[in-house]
Amino acid sequence: MPKILVTGGAGYIGSITIHHLMRRGFEVVVVDDLSRGHRENVNPSQLTVARLQDTDAVTKVLAGVDAVVHFAAYIAVGESVRKPELYFSNNVGGTVSLFEAMARAGVNKLVFSSTAAVYGNPERVPIPEDARFDPVSPYGESKAMVEKILESLDRNHSIAGSAFRYVALRYFNACGAEPDAGLGERHEPETHLIPLLFRAAVSGKPIQIFGSDYPTPDGTCTRDYIHVGDLAAAHVAALDHLLAGGASHCFNVGTGKGYTVMEVLRATEQVTGLKVPFEMALRRDGDAAELVADAAKLRSTLAWKPERSDLHAILTDAWNYFQKHPA
Ligand code: UDP
């Protein structure tokens, strides 16, 4: 079976994708600097603790690798507005170093974690892949820059002297868990909606709702919530495509259906049986009003479809995981 390097494999989506890859029989090695991920998410025999900026270390790990799945990045929109330099250095600089290591090691296939944040405030929703890039946060800008570099590498065949091929997966809102594998969402500090709703429900301390004056049905932001298991399946499909010699692509990964923050809050109350206290707050910098995917291209090209992304199924898996891993 092919050997895959997963960068950022100690993180939330990375660790769950590894679980899916190994179930499929892939050999997996991992590079993670553990600055944001959790050591216990990865089998120690698979893990090299290194920064992607350490090109020599990453080149060594790439020996015998057939393709890379690249998750390692910082992901907090709000933090990226306060510390843009950190996001460009880690998300762009780290990725460029990875490309150099791949060139040295002769590895020329990559699946990239991109984001709906590359679109900013889209002109139309659901958002197709050919929508204009107009990110409104340094986080989104860092991912858009990497996509530009990927296009250039593909055009110029500049990795390993042979055709470089990639799939960029633009995630909408990753959520849910793989409770059976003991894997789920646990960021510190936590900034994501669903774990924060659970924390508010359990602690009784209100969650702040960032903005109630958006042009949406109830004034709160609309997002397309995609189960992390469905997201992991999209990575496996993208790898199969590249390993079979497929062309470069970018794909939205979402369901095509949006929920407002208040709808997610109410659904959380139903799933947990607890009241979620909340208070209305100012808009958060860098937030777009509505992000919903047109995911038709991924469905038709890679025969992928969301199977676990019903909002109640997402919240049920996430709640199971949260109860076993309280903050
Ligand atoms: N959100 C919120 N309060 C919070 C965290 C998030 O109102 O404490 C909102 C946020 O403004 C966005 C949605 O929930 O509209 C999803 O945010 P999250 O950070 O989970 O994901 P993002 O959309 O930034 O990728």
mmCIF file of C-alpha atoms in Angstrom, residues 31-148:
data_model
loop_
_atom_site.group_PDB
_atom_site.id
_atom_site.type_symbol
_atom_site.label_atom_id
_atom_site.label_comp_id
_atom_site.label_asym_id
_atom_site.label_seq_id
_atom_site.Cartn_x
_atom_site.Cartn_y
_atom_site.Cartn_z
ATOM 1 C CA VAL A 31 5.172 15.286 11.175
ATOM 2 C CA ASP A 32 3.762 17.607 13.829
ATOM 3 C CA ASP A 33 5.458 20.220 16.018
ATOM 4 C CA LEU A 34 2.842 19.652 18.752
ATOM 5 C CA SER A 35 2.444 23.421 19.156
ATOM 6 C CA ARG A 36 -1.318 23.044 18.807
ATOM 7 C CA GLY A 37 -1.945 19.316 18.380
ATOM 8 C CA HIS A 38 -2.070 16.570 21.008
ATOM 9 C CA ARG A 39 0.707 13.988 21.270
ATOM 10 C CA GLU A 40 -1.759 11.283 22.354
ATOM 11 C CA ASN A 41 -3.621 11.598 19.024
ATOM 12 C CA VAL A 42 -0.745 9.876 17.182
ATOM 13 C CA ASN A 43 0.915 6.491 17.564
ATOM 14 C CA PRO A 44 4.459 7.326 18.812
ATOM 15 C CA SER A 45 6.033 4.970 16.253
ATOM 16 C CA GLN A 46 4.554 7.088 13.423
ATOM 17 C CA LEU A 47 5.384 10.541 14.815
ATOM 18 C CA THR A 48 8.330 12.835 14.080
ATOM 19 C CA VAL A 49 8.153 15.998 16.169
ATOM 20 C CA ALA A 50 9.459 18.770 13.913
ATOM 21 C CA ARG A 51 8.493 22.132 12.504
ATOM 22 C CA LEU A 52 7.811 22.217 8.779
ATOM 23 C CA GLN A 53 10.357 25.032 8.559
ATOM 24 C CA ASP A 54 12.970 22.379 9.373
ATOM 25 C CA THR A 55 13.367 21.355 5.722
ATOM 26 C CA ASP A 56 16.101 18.792 6.480
ATOM 27 C CA ALA A 57 14.007 16.966 9.072
ATOM 28 C CA VAL A 58 10.960 16.877 6.795
ATOM 29 C CA THR A 59 13.069 15.658 3.849
ATOM 30 C CA LYS A 60 14.211 12.682 5.947
ATOM 31 C CA VAL A 61 10.655 11.728 6.878
ATOM 32 C CA LEU A 62 9.681 11.884 3.179
ATOM 33 C CA ALA A 63 11.923 8.927 2.256
ATOM 34 C CA GLY A 64 9.748 6.349 0.498
ATOM 35 C CA VAL A 65 6.605 8.500 0.763
ATOM 36 C CA ASP A 66 4.157 8.452 -2.191
ATOM 37 C CA ALA A 67 2.006 11.469 -1.293
ATOM 38 C CA VAL A 68 1.524 14.119 1.375
ATOM 39 C CA VAL A 69 -1.641 15.216 3.160
ATOM 40 C CA HIS A 70 -0.843 18.668 4.521
ATOM 41 C CA PHE A 71 -2.871 19.858 7.513
ATOM 42 C CA ALA A 72 -0.242 21.605 9.636
ATOM 43 C CA ALA A 73 -1.353 25.235 10.014
ATOM 44 C CA TYR A 74 -2.746 27.714 12.509
ATOM 45 C CA ILE A 75 -6.491 28.068 12.143
ATOM 46 C CA ALA A 76 -7.928 30.755 14.428
ATOM 47 C CA VAL A 77 -9.408 33.611 12.390
ATOM 48 C CA GLY A 78 -9.433 36.071 15.309
ATOM 49 C CA GLU A 79 -5.833 35.315 16.282
ATOM 50 C CA SER A 80 -4.760 35.774 12.661
ATOM 51 C CA VAL A 81 -6.160 39.313 12.696
ATOM 52 C CA ARG A 82 -4.104 40.109 15.821
ATOM 53 C CA LYS A 83 -0.923 38.281 14.740
ATOM 54 C CA PRO A 84 -0.843 38.141 10.932
ATOM 55 C CA GLU A 85 2.940 37.615 10.842
ATOM 56 C CA LEU A 86 2.503 34.355 12.763
ATOM 57 C CA TYR A 87 0.025 33.088 10.178
ATOM 58 C CA PHE A 88 2.157 33.969 7.163
ATOM 59 C CA SER A 89 5.293 32.546 8.733
ATOM 60 C CA ASN A 90 3.675 29.288 9.822
ATOM 61 C CA ASN A 91 1.033 28.676 7.158
ATOM 62 C CA VAL A 92 2.881 30.026 4.112
ATOM 63 C CA GLY A 93 6.532 29.749 5.200
ATOM 64 C CA GLY A 94 6.061 26.264 6.651
ATOM 65 C CA THR A 95 4.302 25.110 3.498
ATOM 66 C CA VAL A 96 7.003 26.470 1.181
ATOM 67 C CA SER A 97 9.601 24.597 3.240
ATOM 68 C CA LEU A 98 7.504 21.440 2.867
ATOM 69 C CA PHE A 99 7.478 21.934 -0.929
ATOM 70 C CA GLU A 100 11.248 22.242 -0.922
ATOM 71 C CA ALA A 101 11.546 19.040 1.117
ATOM 72 C CA MET A 102 9.178 17.278 -1.314
ATOM 73 C CA ALA A 103 11.312 18.410 -4.258
ATOM 74 C CA ARG A 104 14.438 17.067 -2.579
ATOM 75 C CA ALA A 105 12.762 13.757 -1.741
ATOM 76 C CA GLY A 106 11.089 13.381 -5.154
ATOM 77 C CA VAL A 107 7.520 13.415 -3.819
ATOM 78 C CA ASN A 108 5.089 15.134 -6.180
ATOM 79 C CA LYS A 109 1.531 14.604 -4.917
ATOM 80 C CA LEU A 110 -0.182 16.640 -2.236
ATOM 81 C CA VAL A 111 -3.617 17.018 -0.672
ATOM 82 C CA PHE A 112 -3.910 20.479 0.878
ATOM 83 C CA SER A 113 -6.185 21.679 3.703
ATOM 84 C CA SER A 114 -7.685 24.841 2.355
ATOM 85 C CA THR A 115 -10.677 26.741 3.596
ATOM 86 C CA ALA A 116 -13.875 28.516 2.637
ATOM 87 C CA ALA A 117 -12.227 31.582 4.193
ATOM 88 C CA VAL A 118 -10.388 32.083 0.861
ATOM 89 C CA TYR A 119 -13.666 33.451 -0.537
ATOM 90 C CA GLY A 120 -14.228 36.138 2.101
ATOM 91 C CA ASN A 121 -17.719 37.606 1.710
ATOM 92 C CA PRO A 122 -18.800 35.748 -1.409
ATOM 93 C CA GLU A 123 -20.815 37.426 -4.165
ATOM 94 C CA ARG A 124 -23.172 34.470 -4.368
ATOM 95 C CA VAL A 125 -24.136 31.583 -2.113
ATOM 96 C CA PRO A 126 -23.834 28.594 -2.398
ATOM 97 C CA ILE A 127 -20.236 29.325 -3.365
ATOM 98 C CA PRO A 128 -18.786 27.584 -6.433
ATOM 99 C CA GLU A 129 -15.051 26.837 -6.654
ATOM 100 C CA ASP A 130 -14.510 29.467 -9.349
ATOM 101 C CA ALA A 131 -15.731 32.282 -7.090
ATOM 102 C CA ARG A 132 -13.275 35.129 -6.626
ATOM 103 C CA PHE A 133 -10.698 34.854 -3.830
ATOM 104 C CA ASP A 134 -11.260 37.770 -1.475
ATOM 105 C CA PRO A 135 -10.256 36.624 2.013
ATOM 106 C CA VAL A 136 -11.125 38.947 4.894
ATOM 107 C CA SER A 137 -8.617 37.580 7.423
ATOM 108 C CA PRO A 138 -4.887 36.847 7.382
ATOM 109 C CA TYR A 139 -5.820 33.206 8.016
ATOM 110 C CA GLY A 140 -7.836 33.115 4.778
ATOM 111 C CA GLU A 141 -5.128 35.068 2.977
ATOM 112 C CA SER A 142 -2.454 32.589 4.066
ATOM 113 C CA LYS A 143 -4.460 29.697 2.602
ATOM 114 C CA ALA A 144 -5.217 31.615 -0.619
ATOM 115 C CA MET A 145 -1.485 32.307 -1.043
ATOM 116 C CA VAL A 146 -0.653 28.614 -0.736
ATOM 117 C CA GLU A 147 -3.313 27.782 -3.337
ATOM 118 C CA LYS A 148 -1.666 30.274 -5.705
#
